[in-house]
Amino acid sequence: MLADIIFSIVIGGTVGIVGHVRKHGKIIMPRKTKKFIYLGFLEELLLGAVAALLLVLYTAPNSTVENILFSIIAGIGGDAVLSKIKLLNQTEKDNNE
């Protein structure tokens, strides 16, 4: 079970990084600005890894193939959630102006 957990975290994080590169065209490093800390690629890596971990723990896959598929699906889903949150925040900003 521990191997499945570690495997899902690695795959989910990798899918998160691939999604980051697909969106931005490069890897953006974390940086600190005056108002906030921007996590860069770590944001997608952590979100993909946590989503994959939660899905694998919830479903308890029976084989390595299921583990890989669930981890990839969770990584993509985490990226979609992050994109939707950013879109909602941008829409809210536009409505307030």
mmCIF file with all atom_site columns, C-alpha atoms in Angstrom:
data_model
loop_
_atom_site.group_PDB
_atom_site.id
_atom_site.type_symbol
_atom_site.label_atom_id
_atom_site.label_alt_id
_atom_site.label_comp_id
_atom_site.label_asym_id
_atom_site.label_entity_id
_atom_site.label_seq_id
_atom_site.pdbx_PDB_ins_code
_atom_site.Cartn_x
_atom_site.Cartn_y
_atom_site.Cartn_z
_atom_site.occupancy
_atom_site.B_iso_or_equiv
_atom_site.pdbx_formal_charge
_atom_site.auth_seq_id
_atom_site.auth_comp_id
_atom_site.auth_asym_id
_atom_site.auth_atom_id
_atom_site.pdbx_PDB_model_num
ATOM 1  C CA . MET A 1 1  ? 0.000   0.000  0.000   1.00 0.00 ? 1  MET A CA 1
ATOM 2  C CA . LEU A 1 2  ? 2.854   2.387  0.786   1.00 0.00 ? 2  LEU A CA 1
ATOM 3  C CA . ALA A 1 3  ? 4.298   1.795  -2.677  1.00 0.00 ? 3  ALA A CA 1
ATOM 4  C CA . ASP A 1 4  ? 0.916   2.665  -4.218  1.00 0.00 ? 4  ASP A CA 1
ATOM 5  C CA . ILE A 1 5  ? 0.778   5.893  -2.206  1.00 0.00 ? 5  ILE A CA 1
ATOM 6  C CA . ILE A 1 6  ? 4.279   6.999  -3.192  1.00 0.00 ? 6  ILE A CA 1
ATOM 7  C CA . PHE A 1 7  ? 3.668   5.989  -6.813  1.00 0.00 ? 7  PHE A CA 1
ATOM 8  C CA . SER A 1 8  ? 0.421   7.987  -6.964  1.00 0.00 ? 8  SER A CA 1
ATOM 9  C CA . ILE A 1 9  ? 2.063   11.080 -5.454  1.00 0.00 ? 9  ILE A CA 1
ATOM 10 C CA . VAL A 1 10 ? 4.879   10.968 -8.016  1.00 0.00 ? 10 VAL A CA 1
ATOM 11 C CA . ILE A 1 11 ? 2.531   10.458 -10.972 1.00 0.00 ? 11 ILE A CA 1
ATOM 12 C CA . GLY A 1 12 ? 0.067   13.110 -9.789  1.00 0.00 ? 12 GLY A CA 1
ATOM 13 C CA . GLY A 1 13 ? 2.885   15.612 -9.257  1.00 0.00 ? 13 GLY A CA 1
ATOM 14 C CA . THR A 1 14 ? 4.333   14.853 -12.676 1.00 0.00 ? 14 THR A CA 1
ATOM 15 C CA . VAL A 1 15 ? 0.961   15.376 -14.335 1.00 0.00 ? 15 VAL A CA 1
ATOM 16 C CA . GLY A 1 16 ? 0.680   18.663 -12.409 1.00 0.00 ? 16 GLY A CA 1
ATOM 17 C CA . ILE A 1 17 ? 4.036   19.852 -13.745 1.00 0.00 ? 17 ILE A CA 1
ATOM 18 C CA . VAL A 1 18 ? 3.103   18.808 -17.303 1.00 0.00 ? 18 VAL A CA 1
ATOM 19 C CA . GLY A 1 19 ? -0.124  20.789 -16.979 1.00 0.00 ? 19 GLY A CA 1
ATOM 20 C CA . HIS A 1 20 ? 1.864   23.800 -15.742 1.00 0.00 ? 20 HIS A CA 1
ATOM 21 C CA . VAL A 1 21 ? 4.226   23.638 -18.720 1.00 0.00 ? 21 VAL A CA 1
ATOM 22 C CA . ARG A 1 22 ? 1.268   23.192 -21.095 1.00 0.00 ? 22 ARG A CA 1
ATOM 23 C CA . LYS A 1 23 ? -0.420  26.328 -19.712 1.00 0.00 ? 23 LYS A CA 1
ATOM 24 C CA . HIS A 1 24 ? 2.612   28.608 -19.444 1.00 0.00 ? 24 HIS A CA 1
ATOM 25 C CA . GLY A 1 25 ? 5.017   27.156 -22.007 1.00 0.00 ? 25 GLY A CA 1
ATOM 26 C CA . LYS A 1 26 ? 7.806   26.962 -19.412 1.00 0.00 ? 26 LYS A CA 1
ATOM 27 C CA . ILE A 1 27 ? 8.420   26.197 -15.753 1.00 0.00 ? 27 ILE A CA 1
ATOM 28 C CA . ILE A 1 28 ? 7.829   29.281 -13.624 1.00 0.00 ? 28 ILE A CA 1
ATOM 29 C CA . MET A 1 29 ? 9.875   29.264 -10.445 1.00 0.00 ? 29 MET A CA 1
ATOM 30 C CA . PRO A 1 30 ? 8.376   30.286 -7.091  1.00 0.00 ? 30 PRO A CA 1
ATOM 31 C CA . ARG A 1 31 ? 8.878   33.913 -6.095  1.00 0.00 ? 31 ARG A CA 1
ATOM 32 C CA . LYS A 1 32 ? 7.872   36.352 -3.410  1.00 0.00 ? 32 LYS A CA 1
ATOM 33 C CA . THR A 1 33 ? 6.276   39.662 -4.309  1.00 0.00 ? 33 THR A CA 1
ATOM 34 C CA . LYS A 1 34 ? 5.286   42.535 -2.044  1.00 0.00 ? 34 LYS A CA 1
ATOM 35 C CA . LYS A 1 35 ? 1.694   41.318 -1.714  1.00 0.00 ? 35 LYS A CA 1
ATOM 36 C CA . PHE A 1 36 ? 1.925   37.521 -1.807  1.00 0.00 ? 36 PHE A CA 1
ATOM 37 C CA . ILE A 1 37 ? 4.052   34.450 -2.460  1.00 0.00 ? 37 ILE A CA 1
ATOM 38 C CA . TYR A 1 38 ? 3.578   32.931 -5.921  1.00 0.00 ? 38 TYR A CA 1
ATOM 39 C CA . LEU A 1 39 ? 4.305   29.194 -5.811  1.00 0.00 ? 39 LEU A CA 1
ATOM 40 C CA . GLY A 1 40 ? 4.853   28.802 -9.553  1.00 0.00 ? 40 GLY A CA 1
ATOM 41 C CA . PHE A 1 41 ? 5.116   25.193 -10.660 1.00 0.00 ? 41 PHE A CA 1
ATOM 42 C CA . LEU A 1 42 ? 4.950   23.976 -7.052  1.00 0.00 ? 42 LEU A CA 1
ATOM 43 C CA . GLU A 1 43 ? 1.282   24.957 -6.949  1.00 0.00 ? 43 GLU A CA 1
ATOM 44 C CA . GLU A 1 44 ? 0.351   22.514 -9.716  1.00 0.00 ? 44 GLU A CA 1
ATOM 45 C CA . LEU A 1 45 ? 2.771   19.851 -8.454  1.00 0.00 ? 45 LEU A CA 1
ATOM 46 C CA . LEU A 1 46 ? 1.265   19.866 -4.963  1.00 0.00 ? 46 LEU A CA 1
ATOM 47 C CA . LEU A 1 47 ? -2.321  19.998 -6.186  1.00 0.00 ? 47 LEU A CA 1
ATOM 48 C CA . GLY A 1 48 ? -1.812  17.093 -8.584  1.00 0.00 ? 48 GLY A CA 1
ATOM 49 C CA . ALA A 1 49 ? -0.008  15.034 -5.952  1.00 0.00 ? 49 ALA A CA 1
ATOM 50 C CA . VAL A 1 50 ? -2.628  15.615 -3.260  1.00 0.00 ? 50 VAL A CA 1
ATOM 51 C CA . ALA A 1 51 ? -5.512  14.937 -5.666  1.00 0.00 ? 51 ALA A CA 1
ATOM 52 C CA . ALA A 1 52 ? -3.879  11.685 -6.795  1.00 0.00 ? 52 ALA A CA 1
ATOM 53 C CA . LEU A 1 53 ? -3.179  10.655 -3.212  1.00 0.00 ? 53 LEU A CA 1
ATOM 54 C CA . LEU A 1 54 ? -6.763  11.263 -2.110  1.00 0.00 ? 54 LEU A CA 1
ATOM 55 C CA . LEU A 1 55 ? -8.234  9.429  -5.094  1.00 0.00 ? 55 LEU A CA 1
ATOM 56 C CA . VAL A 1 56 ? -5.954  6.411  -4.655  1.00 0.00 ? 56 VAL A CA 1
ATOM 57 C CA . LEU A 1 57 ? -6.658  6.242  -0.929  1.00 0.00 ? 57 LEU A CA 1
ATOM 58 C CA . TYR A 1 58 ? -10.396 6.515  -1.565  1.00 0.00 ? 58 TYR A CA 1
ATOM 59 C CA . THR A 1 59 ? -10.613 3.937  -4.354  1.00 0.00 ? 59 THR A CA 1
ATOM 60 C CA . ALA A 1 60 ? -7.854  1.466  -3.295  1.00 0.00 ? 60 ALA A CA 1
ATOM 61 C CA . PRO A 1 61 ? -6.858  0.286  -6.793  1.00 0.00 ? 61 PRO A CA 1
ATOM 62 C CA . ASN A 1 62 ? -6.272  -3.445 -7.290  1.00 0.00 ? 62 ASN A CA 1
ATOM 63 C CA . SER A 1 63 ? -3.490  -3.224 -9.861  1.00 0.00 ? 63 SER A CA 1
ATOM 64 C CA . THR A 1 64 ? -0.653  -0.979 -10.954 1.00 0.00 ? 64 THR A CA 1
ATOM 65 C CA . VAL A 1 65 ? -2.511  -0.041 -14.133 1.00 0.00 ? 65 VAL A CA 1
ATOM 66 C CA . GLU A 1 66 ? -5.497  1.202  -12.097 1.00 0.00 ? 66 GLU A CA 1
ATOM 67 C CA . ASN A 1 67 ? -3.128  3.137  -9.853  1.00 0.00 ? 67 ASN A CA 1
ATOM 68 C CA . ILE A 1 68 ? -1.529  4.838  -12.859 1.00 0.00 ? 68 ILE A CA 1
ATOM 69 C CA . LEU A 1 69 ? -4.888  5.674  -14.459 1.00 0.00 ? 69 LEU A CA 1
ATOM 70 C CA . PHE A 1 70 ? -6.391  7.035  -11.233 1.00 0.00 ? 70 PHE A CA 1
ATOM 71 C CA . SER A 1 71 ? -3.288  9.138  -10.567 1.00 0.00 ? 71 SER A CA 1
ATOM 72 C CA . ILE A 1 72 ? -3.311  10.634 -14.073 1.00 0.00 ? 72 ILE A CA 1
ATOM 73 C CA . ILE A 1 73 ? -7.037  11.366 -13.882 1.00 0.00 ? 73 ILE A CA 1
ATOM 74 C CA . ALA A 1 74 ? -6.629  13.003 -10.473 1.00 0.00 ? 74 ALA A CA 1
ATOM 75 C CA . GLY A 1 75 ? -3.684  15.106 -11.680 1.00 0.00 ? 75 GLY A CA 1
ATOM 76 C CA . ILE A 1 76 ? -5.694  16.365 -14.644 1.00 0.00 ? 76 ILE A CA 1
ATOM 77 C CA . GLY A 1 77 ? -8.695  16.982 -12.395 1.00 0.00 ? 77 GLY A CA 1
ATOM 78 C CA . GLY A 1 78 ? -6.563  18.974 -9.961  1.00 0.00 ? 78 GLY A CA 1
ATOM 79 C CA . ASP A 1 79 ? -5.341  21.123 -12.837 1.00 0.00 ? 79 ASP A CA 1
ATOM 80 C CA . ALA A 1 80 ? -8.929  21.700 -13.970 1.00 0.00 ? 80 ALA A CA 1
ATOM 81 C CA . VAL A 1 81 ? -9.982  22.737 -10.461 1.00 0.00 ? 81 VAL A CA 1
ATOM 82 C CA . LEU A 1 82 ? -7.103  25.193 -10.223 1.00 0.00 ? 82 LEU A CA 1
ATOM 83 C CA . SER A 1 83 ? -7.967  26.698 -13.615 1.00 0.00 ? 83 SER A CA 1
ATOM 84 C CA . LYS A 1 84 ? -11.621 27.081 -12.617 1.00 0.00 ? 84 LYS A CA 1
ATOM 85 C CA . ILE A 1 85 ? -10.694 28.837 -9.346  1.00 0.00 ? 85 ILE A CA 1
ATOM 86 C CA . LYS A 1 86 ? -8.465  31.291 -11.213 1.00 0.00 ? 86 LYS A CA 1
ATOM 87 C CA . LEU A 1 87 ? -11.222 31.936 -13.758 1.00 0.00 ? 87 LEU A CA 1
ATOM 88 C CA . LEU A 1 88 ? -13.762 32.596 -10.991 1.00 0.00 ? 88 LEU A CA 1
ATOM 89 C CA . ASN A 1 89 ? -11.382 34.987 -9.223  1.00 0.00 ? 89 ASN A CA 1
ATOM 90 C CA . GLN A 1 90 ? -10.757 36.883 -12.448 1.00 0.00 ? 90 GLN A CA 1
ATOM 91 C CA . THR A 1 91 ? -14.477 37.108 -13.199 1.00 0.00 ? 91 THR A CA 1
ATOM 92 C CA . GLU A 1 92 ? -15.147 38.357 -9.667  1.00 0.00 ? 92 GLU A CA 1
ATOM 93 C CA . LYS A 1 93 ? -12.464 41.056 -10.084 1.00 0.00 ? 93 LYS A CA 1
ATOM 94 C CA . ASP A 1 94 ? -13.999 42.179 -13.385 1.00 0.00 ? 94 ASP A CA 1
ATOM 95 C CA . ASN A 1 95 ? -17.464 42.413 -11.817 1.00 0.00 ? 95 ASN A CA 1
ATOM 96 C CA . ASN A 1 96 ? -16.202 44.508 -8.890  1.00 0.00 ? 96 ASN A CA 1
ATOM 97 C CA . GLU A 1 97 ? -14.572 47.083 -11.180 1.00 0.00 ? 97 GLU A CA 1
#
